[in-house]
Every structure is written in C-alpha cells, then in structure tokens.
mmCIF file of C-alpha atoms in Angstrom:
data_model
loop_
_atom_site.group_PDB
_atom_site.id
_atom_site.type_symbol
_atom_site.label_atom_id
_atom_site.label_comp_id
_atom_site.label_asym_id
_atom_site.label_seq_id
_atom_site.Cartn_x
_atom_site.Cartn_y
_atom_site.Cartn_z
ATOM 1 C CA UNK A 1 -32.738 -24.526 -35.179
ATOM 2 C CA UNK A 2 -33.269 -21.788 -37.722
ATOM 3 C CA UNK A 3 -33.038 -23.837 -40.914
ATOM 4 C CA UNK A 4 -34.399 -27.200 -41.845
ATOM 5 C CA UNK A 5 -31.758 -29.669 -43.090
ATOM 6 C CA UNK A 6 -29.951 -27.065 -45.202
ATOM 7 C CA UNK A 7 -29.629 -23.284 -45.218
ATOM 8 C CA UNK A 8 -31.141 -23.223 -48.733
ATOM 9 C CA UNK A 9 -34.424 -24.869 -47.583
ATOM 10 C CA UNK A 10 -36.177 -22.669 -45.033
ATOM 11 C CA UNK A 11 -39.817 -23.065 -44.027
ATOM 12 C CA UNK A 12 -40.989 -19.465 -43.568
ATOM 13 C CA UNK A 13 -43.964 -20.369 -41.384
ATOM 14 C CA UNK A 14 -41.873 -22.450 -38.989
ATOM 15 C CA UNK A 15 -39.203 -19.752 -38.836
ATOM 16 C CA UNK A 16 -41.819 -17.144 -37.911
ATOM 17 C CA UNK A 17 -43.304 -19.492 -35.306
ATOM 18 C CA UNK A 18 -39.846 -20.074 -33.849
ATOM 19 C CA UNK A 19 -39.148 -16.320 -33.746
ATOM 20 C CA UNK A 20 -42.392 -15.556 -31.906
ATOM 21 C CA UNK A 21 -41.598 -18.250 -29.357
ATOM 22 C CA UNK A 22 -37.978 -17.155 -28.858
ATOM 23 C CA UNK A 23 -38.197 -13.389 -28.320
ATOM 24 C CA UNK A 24 -40.090 -13.429 -24.962
ATOM 25 C CA UNK A 25 -37.891 -16.225 -23.637
ATOM 26 C CA UNK A 26 -34.514 -14.948 -24.805
ATOM 27 C CA UNK A 27 -33.128 -14.305 -21.291
ATOM 28 C CA UNK A 28 -34.210 -17.756 -20.096
ATOM 29 C CA UNK A 29 -32.607 -19.296 -23.181
ATOM 30 C CA UNK A 30 -29.397 -17.387 -22.510
ATOM 31 C CA UNK A 31 -29.166 -18.736 -18.945
ATOM 32 C CA UNK A 32 -30.032 -22.264 -20.093
ATOM 33 C CA UNK A 33 -27.335 -22.245 -22.784
ATOM 34 C CA UNK A 34 -24.686 -20.964 -20.380
ATOM 35 C CA UNK A 35 -25.503 -23.732 -17.899
ATOM 36 C CA UNK A 36 -25.940 -26.547 -20.429
ATOM 37 C CA UNK A 37 -23.169 -26.080 -23.000
ATOM 38 C CA UNK A 38 -19.797 -26.160 -21.279
ATOM 39 C CA UNK A 39 -17.895 -26.496 -24.581
ATOM 40 C CA UNK A 40 -17.355 -22.921 -25.786
ATOM 41 C CA UNK A 41 -17.300 -23.964 -29.442
ATOM 42 C CA UNK A 42 -20.715 -25.640 -29.126
ATOM 43 C CA UNK A 43 -22.067 -22.710 -27.092
ATOM 44 C CA UNK A 44 -20.966 -20.216 -29.747
ATOM 45 C CA UNK A 45 -22.543 -22.339 -32.486
ATOM 46 C CA UNK A 46 -25.828 -22.600 -30.578
ATOM 47 C CA UNK A 47 -25.943 -18.838 -30.046
ATOM 48 C CA UNK A 48 -25.538 -17.911 -33.706
ATOM 49 C CA UNK A 49 -29.073 -18.880 -34.870
ATOM 50 C CA UNK A 50 -30.505 -16.851 -31.994
ATOM 51 C CA UNK A 51 -28.403 -13.883 -33.099
ATOM 52 C CA UNK A 52 -29.908 -14.186 -36.595
ATOM 53 C CA UNK A 53 -33.448 -14.067 -35.184
ATOM 54 C CA UNK A 54 -32.645 -11.112 -32.921
ATOM 55 C CA UNK A 55 -31.113 -9.159 -35.811
ATOM 56 C CA UNK A 56 -34.273 -9.674 -37.851
ATOM 57 C CA UNK A 57 -36.874 -9.151 -35.128
ATOM 58 C CA UNK A 58 -35.244 -6.541 -32.861
ATOM 59 C CA UNK A 59 -32.770 -4.846 -35.183
ATOM 60 C CA UNK A 60 -29.004 -4.884 -35.571
ATOM 61 C CA UNK A 61 -28.232 -2.346 -32.821
ATOM 62 C CA UNK A 62 -30.751 -3.427 -30.202
ATOM 63 C CA UNK A 63 -29.008 -3.973 -26.805
ATOM 64 C CA UNK A 64 -30.130 -7.610 -26.676
ATOM 65 C CA UNK A 65 -28.819 -8.257 -30.196
ATOM 66 C CA UNK A 66 -25.510 -6.570 -29.344
ATOM 67 C CA UNK A 67 -25.156 -8.663 -26.196
ATOM 68 C CA UNK A 68 -25.700 -11.972 -27.980
ATOM 69 C CA UNK A 69 -23.633 -11.075 -31.045
ATOM 70 C CA UNK A 70 -20.662 -9.802 -29.037
ATOM 71 C CA UNK A 71 -20.540 -12.844 -26.758
ATOM 72 C CA UNK A 72 -20.990 -15.298 -29.643
ATOM 73 C CA UNK A 73 -18.122 -13.657 -31.543
ATOM 74 C CA UNK A 74 -15.831 -13.636 -28.507
ATOM 75 C CA UNK A 75 -16.556 -17.297 -27.817
ATOM 76 C CA UNK A 76 -15.966 -18.187 -31.456
ATOM 77 C CA UNK A 77 -12.543 -16.528 -31.502
ATOM 78 C CA UNK A 78 -11.589 -18.219 -28.230
ATOM 79 C CA UNK A 79 -12.809 -21.595 -29.488
ATOM 80 C CA UNK A 80 -10.864 -21.203 -32.710
ATOM 81 C CA UNK A 81 -7.592 -20.746 -30.885
ATOM 82 C CA UNK A 82 -8.261 -23.622 -28.482
ATOM 83 C CA UNK A 83 -9.444 -26.145 -31.068
ATOM 84 C CA UNK A 84 -7.132 -25.335 -33.973
ATOM 85 C CA UNK A 85 -4.486 -27.748 -32.727
ATOM 86 C CA UNK A 86 -7.036 -30.559 -32.476
ATOM 87 C CA UNK A 87 -8.412 -29.936 -35.954
ATOM 88 C CA UNK A 88 -5.107 -29.580 -37.768
ATOM 89 C CA UNK A 89 -2.937 -31.811 -35.585
ATOM 90 C CA UNK A 90 0.114 -30.999 -33.536
ATOM 91 C CA UNK A 91 1.809 -29.390 -36.547
ATOM 92 C CA UNK A 92 -0.709 -26.538 -36.648
ATOM 93 C CA UNK A 93 0.574 -23.226 -35.309
ATOM 94 C CA UNK A 94 -1.539 -20.152 -34.782
ATOM 95 C CA UNK A 95 -0.560 -16.894 -36.447
ATOM 96 C CA UNK A 96 0.185 -15.412 -33.020
ATOM 97 C CA UNK A 97 2.615 -18.248 -32.257
ATOM 98 C CA UNK A 98 4.434 -17.660 -35.538
ATOM 99 C CA UNK A 99 4.738 -13.913 -34.925
ATOM 100 C CA UNK A 100 6.045 -14.544 -31.402
ATOM 101 C CA UNK A 101 8.749 -16.828 -32.799
ATOM 102 C CA UNK A 102 9.652 -14.216 -35.436
ATOM 103 C CA UNK A 103 10.030 -11.521 -32.773
ATOM 104 C CA UNK A 104 12.121 -13.827 -30.552
ATOM 105 C CA UNK A 105 14.543 -14.448 -33.426
ATOM 106 C CA UNK A 106 14.750 -10.692 -34.024
ATOM 107 C CA UNK A 107 15.820 -10.095 -30.432
ATOM 108 C CA UNK A 108 18.603 -12.681 -30.790
ATOM 109 C CA UNK A 109 20.007 -11.198 -34.003
ATOM 110 C CA UNK A 110 19.826 -7.689 -32.553
ATOM 111 C CA UNK A 111 22.096 -8.838 -29.727
ATOM 112 C CA UNK A 112 24.430 -10.663 -32.154
ATOM 113 C CA UNK A 113 24.612 -8.942 -35.590
ATOM 114 C CA UNK A 114 26.999 -11.643 -36.853
ATOM 115 C CA UNK A 115 24.229 -14.242 -36.527
ATOM 116 C CA UNK A 116 23.298 -14.264 -40.221
ATOM 117 C CA UNK A 117 21.951 -17.823 -40.078
ATOM 118 C CA UNK A 118 19.029 -16.702 -37.960
ATOM 119 C CA UNK A 119 18.825 -13.372 -39.796
ATOM 120 C CA UNK A 120 17.668 -15.099 -42.981
ATOM 121 C CA UNK A 121 15.195 -17.183 -40.986
ATOM 122 C CA UNK A 122 13.763 -14.009 -39.481
ATOM 123 C CA UNK A 123 13.669 -12.293 -42.875
ATOM 124 C CA UNK A 124 11.774 -15.235 -44.421
ATOM 125 C CA UNK A 125 9.223 -15.143 -41.599
ATOM 126 C CA UNK A 126 8.746 -11.407 -42.187
ATOM 127 C CA UNK A 127 7.828 -12.093 -45.813
ATOM 128 C CA UNK A 128 5.118 -14.513 -44.712
ATOM 129 C CA UNK A 129 3.740 -12.730 -41.633
ATOM 130 C CA UNK A 130 3.827 -9.028 -42.527
ATOM 131 C CA UNK A 131 1.957 -9.701 -45.782
ATOM 132 C CA UNK A 132 -0.819 -12.185 -46.658
ATOM 133 C CA UNK A 133 1.340 -15.279 -47.333
ATOM 134 C CA UNK A 134 2.083 -16.195 -50.933
ATOM 135 C CA UNK A 135 3.153 -19.698 -51.930
ATOM 136 C CA UNK A 136 6.859 -20.193 -52.645
ATOM 137 C CA UNK A 137 6.938 -17.310 -55.120
ATOM 138 C CA UNK A 138 9.203 -15.118 -52.964
ATOM 139 C CA UNK A 139 12.008 -17.475 -53.999
ATOM 140 C CA UNK A 140 11.642 -16.471 -57.654
ATOM 141 C CA UNK A 141 11.455 -12.685 -57.251
ATOM 142 C CA UNK A 142 14.049 -10.266 -58.501
ATOM 143 C CA UNK A 143 14.222 -6.677 -57.285
ATOM 144 C CA UNK A 144 13.657 -3.796 -59.704
ATOM 145 C CA UNK A 145 13.093 -0.092 -59.083
ATOM 146 C CA UNK A 146 10.463 0.512 -61.767
ATOM 147 C CA UNK A 147 7.576 -1.397 -63.310
ATOM 148 C CA UNK A 148 9.015 -0.546 -66.727
ATOM 149 C CA UNK A 149 11.987 -2.837 -66.035
ATOM 150 C CA UNK A 150 9.972 -6.014 -65.539
ATOM 151 C CA UNK A 151 10.881 -9.081 -67.590
ATOM 152 C CA UNK A 152 8.042 -11.022 -69.246
ATOM 153 C CA UNK A 153 7.092 -14.187 -67.424
ATOM 154 C CA UNK A 154 9.144 -13.335 -64.326
ATOM 155 C CA UNK A 155 8.117 -12.332 -60.812
ATOM 156 C CA UNK A 156 9.437 -9.062 -59.440
ATOM 157 C CA UNK A 157 9.459 -6.867 -56.372
ATOM 158 C CA UNK A 158 9.306 -3.197 -57.347
ATOM 159 C CA UNK A 159 11.084 -1.473 -54.472
ATOM 160 C CA UNK A 160 11.471 2.275 -53.983
ATOM 161 C CA UNK A 161 12.010 4.481 -50.968
ATOM 162 C CA UNK A 162 8.293 5.233 -50.529
ATOM 163 C CA UNK A 163 6.523 2.002 -51.503
ATOM 164 C CA UNK A 164 6.869 -1.560 -52.769
ATOM 165 C CA UNK A 165 4.791 -3.638 -55.169
ATOM 166 C CA UNK A 166 4.778 -7.365 -55.928
ATOM 167 C CA UNK A 167 4.448 -8.210 -59.626
ATOM 168 C CA UNK A 168 3.290 -11.799 -60.152
ATOM 169 C CA UNK A 169 3.482 -12.991 -63.755
ATOM 170 C CA UNK A 170 4.135 -16.689 -63.250
ATOM 171 C CA UNK A 171 2.827 -18.828 -60.407
ATOM 172 C CA UNK A 172 0.586 -21.830 -59.783
ATOM 173 C CA UNK A 173 -2.604 -20.043 -60.908
ATOM 174 C CA UNK A 174 -1.334 -17.507 -63.444
ATOM 175 C CA UNK A 175 -2.519 -19.648 -66.379
ATOM 176 C CA UNK A 176 -6.147 -19.116 -65.328
ATOM 177 C CA UNK A 177 -6.111 -16.046 -63.063
ATOM 178 C CA UNK A 178 -3.502 -14.061 -64.959
ATOM 179 C CA UNK A 179 -0.856 -11.975 -63.253
ATOM 180 C CA UNK A 180 -1.299 -9.690 -60.258
ATOM 181 C CA UNK A 181 0.003 -6.471 -58.737
ATOM 182 C CA UNK A 182 -0.039 -6.841 -54.938
ATOM 183 C CA UNK A 183 0.789 -3.841 -52.718
ATOM 184 C CA UNK A 184 3.317 -4.473 -49.959
ATOM 185 C CA UNK A 185 2.399 -3.426 -46.425
ATOM 186 C CA UNK A 186 4.285 -0.528 -44.825
ATOM 187 C CA UNK A 187 5.708 -2.857 -42.172
ATOM 188 C CA UNK A 188 7.219 -5.241 -44.716
ATOM 189 C CA UNK A 189 8.364 -2.344 -46.923
ATOM 190 C CA UNK A 190 10.458 -1.019 -44.045
ATOM 191 C CA UNK A 191 12.012 -4.461 -43.458
ATOM 192 C CA UNK A 192 12.845 -4.848 -47.164
ATOM 193 C CA UNK A 193 14.533 -1.439 -47.397
ATOM 194 C CA UNK A 194 16.661 -2.113 -44.323
ATOM 195 C CA UNK A 195 17.576 -5.602 -45.538
ATOM 196 C CA UNK A 196 18.699 -4.399 -48.968
ATOM 197 C CA UNK A 197 20.887 -1.745 -47.368
ATOM 198 C CA UNK A 198 22.414 -4.289 -44.995
ATOM 199 C CA UNK A 199 22.841 -7.031 -47.615
ATOM 200 C CA UNK A 200 22.902 -5.454 -51.103
ATOM 201 C CA UNK A 201 21.447 -7.827 -53.696
ATOM 202 C CA UNK A 202 19.233 -8.070 -56.787
ATOM 203 C CA UNK A 203 16.966 -10.849 -55.533
ATOM 204 C CA UNK A 204 14.528 -10.853 -52.622
ATOM 205 C CA UNK A 205 15.707 -14.057 -50.950
ATOM 206 C CA UNK A 206 19.295 -14.956 -51.946
ATOM 207 C CA UNK A 207 21.018 -18.318 -51.977
ATOM 208 C CA UNK A 208 23.047 -18.719 -48.785
ATOM 209 C CA UNK A 209 25.906 -21.088 -47.940
ATOM 210 C CA UNK A 210 28.350 -21.928 -45.167
ATOM 211 C CA UNK A 211 31.625 -20.056 -45.488
ATOM 212 C CA UNK A 212 33.195 -20.792 -42.115
ATOM 213 C CA UNK A 213 33.056 -23.192 -39.183
ATOM 214 C CA UNK A 214 30.787 -20.774 -37.325
ATOM 215 C CA UNK A 215 27.251 -22.266 -37.464
ATOM 216 C CA UNK A 216 25.734 -18.831 -36.890
ATOM 217 C CA UNK A 217 27.263 -17.319 -40.014
ATOM 218 C CA UNK A 218 26.194 -17.852 -43.625
ATOM 219 C CA UNK A 219 27.396 -15.981 -46.696
ATOM 220 C CA UNK A 220 25.037 -15.153 -49.563
ATOM 221 C CA UNK A 221 25.080 -14.791 -53.348
ATOM 222 C CA UNK A 222 23.673 -11.340 -54.204
ATOM 223 C CA UNK A 223 22.397 -12.328 -57.675
ATOM 224 C CA UNK A 224 21.329 -15.941 -57.148
ATOM 225 C CA UNK A 225 17.827 -16.917 -56.054
ATOM 226 C CA UNK A 226 17.220 -19.347 -53.252
ATOM 227 C CA UNK A 227 15.301 -22.421 -54.428
ATOM 228 C CA UNK A 228 11.701 -22.965 -53.328
ATOM 229 C CA UNK A 229 12.805 -26.113 -51.507
ATOM 230 C CA UNK A 230 15.479 -24.232 -49.556
ATOM 231 C CA UNK A 231 13.071 -21.389 -48.777
ATOM 232 C CA UNK A 232 10.716 -23.960 -47.285
ATOM 233 C CA UNK A 233 13.619 -25.433 -45.274
ATOM 234 C CA UNK A 234 14.512 -21.952 -44.039
ATOM 235 C CA UNK A 235 10.977 -21.473 -42.697
ATOM 236 C CA UNK A 236 10.936 -24.997 -41.227
ATOM 237 C CA UNK A 237 14.121 -24.278 -39.301
ATOM 238 C CA UNK A 238 12.821 -20.913 -38.114
ATOM 239 C CA UNK A 239 9.733 -22.592 -36.644
ATOM 240 C CA UNK A 240 11.506 -25.728 -35.370
ATOM 241 C CA UNK A 241 10.312 -27.210 -32.094
ATOM 242 C CA UNK A 242 12.211 -25.640 -29.156
ATOM 243 C CA UNK A 243 12.151 -28.999 -27.340
ATOM 244 C CA UNK A 244 13.900 -31.258 -29.862
ATOM 245 C CA UNK A 245 14.627 -28.881 -32.769
ATOM 246 C CA UNK A 246 12.299 -30.841 -35.074
ATOM 247 C CA UNK A 247 11.639 -28.783 -38.258
ATOM 248 C CA UNK A 248 8.095 -27.580 -38.862
ATOM 249 C CA UNK A 249 6.542 -29.711 -41.657
ATOM 250 C CA UNK A 250 5.060 -28.003 -44.723
ATOM 251 C CA UNK A 251 5.694 -24.489 -43.385
ATOM 252 C CA UNK A 252 4.319 -22.462 -46.303
ATOM 253 C CA UNK A 253 0.981 -24.243 -46.199
ATOM 254 C CA UNK A 254 0.996 -23.871 -42.408
ATOM 255 C CA UNK A 255 1.640 -20.133 -42.658
ATOM 256 C CA UNK A 256 -1.123 -19.647 -45.208
ATOM 257 C CA UNK A 257 -3.554 -21.680 -43.101
ATOM 258 C CA UNK A 258 -2.632 -19.798 -39.914
ATOM 259 C CA UNK A 259 -3.207 -16.428 -41.578
ATOM 260 C CA UNK A 260 -6.542 -17.476 -43.116
ATOM 261 C CA UNK A 261 -7.680 -18.871 -39.764
ATOM 262 C CA UNK A 262 -6.846 -15.561 -38.077
ATOM 263 C CA UNK A 263 -8.924 -13.673 -40.654
ATOM 264 C CA UNK A 264 -11.908 -16.018 -40.352
ATOM 265 C CA UNK A 265 -11.846 -16.057 -36.555
ATOM 266 C CA UNK A 266 -12.157 -12.252 -36.483
ATOM 267 C CA UNK A 267 -15.669 -12.188 -38.010
ATOM 268 C CA UNK A 268 -14.344 -11.047 -41.365
ATOM 269 C CA UNK A 269 -16.718 -9.645 -43.966
ATOM 270 C CA UNK A 270 -16.857 -11.171 -47.429
ATOM 271 C CA UNK A 271 -15.063 -8.095 -48.802
ATOM 272 C CA UNK A 272 -12.158 -8.599 -46.376
ATOM 273 C CA UNK A 273 -11.971 -12.324 -47.134
ATOM 274 C CA UNK A 274 -11.932 -11.567 -50.872
ATOM 275 C CA UNK A 275 -9.045 -9.109 -50.417
ATOM 276 C CA UNK A 276 -7.037 -11.641 -48.398
ATOM 277 C CA UNK A 277 -7.791 -14.463 -50.839
ATOM 278 C CA UNK A 278 -6.692 -12.309 -53.798
ATOM 279 C CA UNK A 279 -3.455 -11.389 -52.008
ATOM 280 C CA UNK A 280 -2.792 -15.082 -51.334
ATOM 281 C CA UNK A 281 -3.571 -15.942 -54.979
ATOM 282 C CA UNK A 282 -6.558 -18.192 -54.494
ATOM 283 C CA UNK A 283 -10.358 -17.912 -54.255
ATOM 284 C CA UNK A 284 -12.612 -17.404 -51.258
ATOM 285 C CA UNK A 285 -13.997 -20.937 -51.673
ATOM 286 C CA UNK A 286 -10.444 -22.341 -51.606
ATOM 287 C CA UNK A 287 -9.707 -20.270 -48.527
ATOM 288 C CA UNK A 288 -12.815 -21.591 -46.763
ATOM 289 C CA UNK A 289 -12.296 -25.186 -47.825
ATOM 290 C CA UNK A 290 -8.531 -25.756 -47.610
ATOM 291 C CA UNK A 291 -7.034 -22.974 -45.476
ATOM 292 C CA UNK A 292 -9.668 -22.889 -42.762
ATOM 293 C CA UNK A 293 -8.941 -24.132 -39.238
ATOM 294 C CA UNK A 294 -12.096 -22.533 -37.821
ATOM 295 C CA UNK A 295 -14.029 -25.087 -35.758
ATOM 296 C CA UNK A 296 -16.658 -26.572 -38.092
ATOM 297 C CA UNK A 297 -18.958 -28.252 -35.560
ATOM 298 C CA UNK A 298 -21.970 -26.024 -36.169
ATOM 299 C CA UNK A 299 -22.516 -27.240 -39.728
ATOM 300 C CA UNK A 300 -23.160 -30.880 -38.892
ATOM 301 C CA UNK A 301 -26.490 -31.675 -37.274
ATOM 302 C CA UNK A 302 -25.329 -34.667 -35.232
ATOM 303 C CA UNK A 303 -22.490 -32.676 -33.646
ATOM 304 C CA UNK A 304 -19.646 -34.406 -35.491
ATOM 305 C CA UNK A 305 -16.858 -32.428 -37.102
ATOM 306 C CA UNK A 306 -17.257 -31.349 -40.716
ATOM 307 C CA UNK A 307 -14.848 -33.280 -42.888
ATOM 308 C CA UNK A 308 -15.975 -32.828 -46.491
ATOM 309 C CA UNK A 309 -15.323 -29.640 -48.512
ATOM 310 C CA UNK A 310 -19.073 -29.008 -48.664
ATOM 311 C CA UNK A 311 -19.413 -29.180 -44.864
ATOM 312 C CA UNK A 312 -16.362 -26.968 -44.265
ATOM 313 C CA UNK A 313 -17.606 -24.218 -46.607
ATOM 314 C CA UNK A 314 -21.136 -24.322 -45.182
ATOM 315 C CA UNK A 315 -19.669 -24.193 -41.667
ATOM 316 C CA UNK A 316 -17.422 -21.255 -42.438
ATOM 317 C CA UNK A 317 -20.340 -19.371 -43.970
ATOM 318 C CA UNK A 318 -22.197 -19.791 -40.678
ATOM 319 C CA UNK A 319 -19.245 -18.775 -38.529
ATOM 320 C CA UNK A 320 -18.161 -15.685 -40.458
ATOM 321 C CA UNK A 321 -20.049 -12.636 -41.640
ATOM 322 C CA UNK A 322 -20.832 -14.444 -44.916
ATOM 323 C CA UNK A 323 -24.121 -15.674 -43.444
ATOM 324 C CA UNK A 324 -25.318 -12.059 -43.185
ATOM 325 C CA UNK A 325 -24.352 -11.098 -46.757
ATOM 326 C CA UNK A 326 -25.783 -11.810 -50.197
ATOM 327 C CA UNK A 327 -23.040 -14.266 -51.112
ATOM 328 C CA UNK A 328 -23.049 -17.075 -53.666
ATOM 329 C CA UNK A 329 -20.166 -19.554 -53.733
ATOM 330 C CA UNK A 330 -19.835 -22.192 -56.452
ATOM 331 C CA UNK A 331 -17.129 -24.781 -56.056
ATOM 332 C CA UNK A 332 -16.016 -28.079 -57.540
ATOM 333 C CA UNK A 333 -16.792 -31.092 -55.335
ATOM 334 C CA UNK A 334 -14.776 -33.983 -56.647
ATOM 335 C CA UNK A 335 -12.735 -34.743 -59.748
ATOM 336 C CA UNK A 336 -13.938 -35.433 -63.265
ATOM 337 C CA UNK A 337 -14.201 -39.065 -64.359
ATOM 338 C CA UNK A 338 -13.919 -39.999 -68.014
ATOM 339 C CA UNK A 339 -16.210 -37.758 -70.030
ATOM 340 C CA UNK A 340 -18.109 -36.609 -66.943
ATOM 341 C CA UNK A 341 -17.583 -33.094 -65.599
ATOM 342 C CA UNK A 342 -16.808 -32.647 -61.900
ATOM 343 C CA UNK A 343 -19.820 -31.972 -59.728
ATOM 344 C CA UNK A 344 -20.510 -28.429 -58.581
ATOM 345 C CA UNK A 345 -21.975 -27.419 -55.238
ATOM 346 C CA UNK A 346 -23.826 -24.165 -54.717
ATOM 347 C CA UNK A 347 -23.918 -22.206 -51.432
ATOM 348 C CA UNK A 348 -26.294 -19.282 -51.066
ATOM 349 C CA UNK A 349 -26.263 -17.235 -47.888
ATOM 350 C CA UNK A 350 -29.601 -15.688 -48.858
ATOM 351 C CA UNK A 351 -32.285 -18.297 -49.678
ATOM 352 C CA UNK A 352 -34.003 -15.823 -52.013
ATOM 353 C CA UNK A 353 -30.971 -16.115 -54.297
ATOM 354 C CA UNK A 354 -31.097 -19.908 -54.502
ATOM 355 C CA UNK A 355 -33.370 -20.293 -57.536
ATOM 356 C CA UNK A 356 -31.716 -17.660 -59.787
ATOM 357 C CA UNK A 357 -28.288 -18.937 -58.706
ATOM 358 C CA UNK A 358 -29.220 -22.496 -59.693
ATOM 359 C CA UNK A 359 -30.416 -21.227 -63.064
ATOM 360 C CA UNK A 360 -27.126 -19.394 -63.556
ATOM 361 C CA UNK A 361 -25.134 -22.470 -62.568
ATOM 362 C CA UNK A 362 -27.038 -24.571 -65.123
ATOM 363 C CA UNK A 363 -26.144 -22.057 -67.847
ATOM 364 C CA UNK A 364 -22.459 -22.145 -66.818
ATOM 365 C CA UNK A 365 -22.402 -25.959 -66.792
ATOM 366 C CA UNK A 366 -24.039 -26.132 -70.236
ATOM 367 C CA UNK A 367 -21.500 -23.638 -71.593
ATOM 368 C CA UNK A 368 -18.584 -25.589 -70.107
ATOM 369 C CA UNK A 369 -19.933 -28.862 -71.515
ATOM 370 C CA UNK A 370 -20.306 -27.410 -74.989
ATOM 371 C CA UNK A 371 -16.683 -26.202 -74.881
ATOM 372 C CA UNK A 372 -15.398 -29.495 -73.491
ATOM 373 C CA UNK A 373 -14.365 -27.979 -70.152
#
C-alpha cells in the first residue's frame, strides 16, 4: 500500500494522497481489517503500512498510533510462534520450547545427582540458551583464569569468581572478522562456576565415556575436549523427540535460528540485532537471511512466502524496527562465476539514502574489482 513495487521507489505525491485518504477513515479501516483478514500473520502485515502513516501524520505517541502499533506487534509475535513450524518444518523448535526442555532435564538431575548422562546434556543446553548461541566453538574452549594466559590461535573461557569472558581467536569467520571478546551473561556465569566446582576440569565441555553398565552415568576426562561432532550429538539427544526418542537434526543451527527468531519477533531495534549478531559471530544480513524464521509473507505482493535471500531480508526489515531506522544493508546475492564478481543487493530503509548508498556501493565494487576480490 505505502510503497510502489519496492521500498526504494516511493511516489511522494501518491503517498501523500494515500495519507490524506487514510487518516479520517482509520477506524473504519481497522474494523474492516479485523473482519476481513482472519489470518493473524496477514492481518499484522496489513496493519504495518498504516502504522507507518500514523507515525508520520499523527506522531509516535498519539493514542491512535499506539493502538495500531501495539496490536500489530502483538499479532506479529503470535504469528511468528504459530507459523515457525510451517516455515522451517517439523524440526524447528522455538526458543521457549528449548528452554522448557532444558529446565525439565534440570529437575530430573536435581532428583538424581548420579544422572551424569543428562547432566552433560543440560550443561550443553545452558551454553546455547543462556548466551547468544555460538557455533560449535564451545567444544574447543579451554578454561583459564586470566587473559594473560591465553594461547595464540586457541579459544578460551576466562573464568573468575566475579565474571567470565569468551575469547575467540579461531572460528569459521576469524580469518575475515578477526577474534572477539564476548562477555558471558550472569546466568551462564553462575552455571559455569557451579559446574567447575562439581566436575573440576580445564576444558569447558569435556570428553565423556561410559564407565559402567548404568546408562545414566558417564565419566569424563578433565583435560580432553569433546569433539564438535559429539557436542552436536549431545544437543541432539537433549532435544530428542519425547514420543520416539528421535534425535533433533542439526541442533546447533536450530538453536541459533530459534534465538534469532526470538529476537526478531520482539520488535528488536537495529542496535539490539547488531549486538546479537556480533555475539553469534555473524552479520545482521546473515541473521536476517539465514537465521530468520519470522513469517515473511508481507514482502511478497502476491501473498506467497518469501523464498529468496532478497525477499527474506526485505521482509525482515518490514517486520522489525529496521524499517523505522536509517539502515543500509548490502549483501551478496549469489556466487561468483568465472571472472565475474557475485552480485550485490542493496536495502535502504530510508529512501533518501538510496542514491548515496548506490554511489558508495559502486565505489566498493570498483575497489574490489581492482584488487581481484
């Protein structure tokens, strides 16, 4: 309604004409939408352009604007939870589901302290739910008590009685993003301190093995890391289906996607999304494109689901607070072929930024071409 074809091409005269028509009829439009759109995801998407007009014409804190914005946000969050399974398939689990499973395991091990098999499952889930989820890098971390004791090229957890810090020096993106110092949340810090006291060791997640016929007991090697494959298996078993005990496929990706979806469904600002993306060691565009289970229907004019990376990013920009910020996202769309560079796509939340952003992108592309990148 608000934009023609794309967000970057807005006819100012038609927008003003639309705004003048909408304001006097806003209550009638509200009743019509509630009666016509029974799908809450579609209803939320239809309300968002009206919210944009109301913010501009009536002001951010006008009662009518507040009413529309609050209901649109509530519907969007509800739709996200209801449609996530359809978008991602039966394997998708919401962040709330994962935390409920983690807490259920904790109750079982509290009633049976000898149940170390499930203890390590619970501990692994804590690492991925009490902190923005990393990839499999927890499997490679050693524990030190001071930053001065770090080993070059290794990942460490600096653990003291008052705080903890993750030192990433080698991971999937360290060759281009460099290392990172990631603060550990207070909740996870408490779990780590208690775990180290209960099971003294020099690594975060140790290698475990059967040492008896009791399936609920596993011994551990205090100085040997678990492998990334076995860490993934540990998480798969922790989130196994209660019906047939089928392991959860690709659990680390599922955890990262569930956490990102939770952030995006809560009307996150760009600043918040940037913080979460940095803690998960990827970019905001990657988060929007690959770790986003937010319903994308509002970005496609014919009502079909967004399937391409371009559609998913544009959709997420509409459904989060990005559409109200001066945000520019540049992302690769496709792979390079022969001597050709991969195509870039530009997303500008503010149409006034489109022309200077395109000029900047041209300069970047020319520079990359001249350097053979």
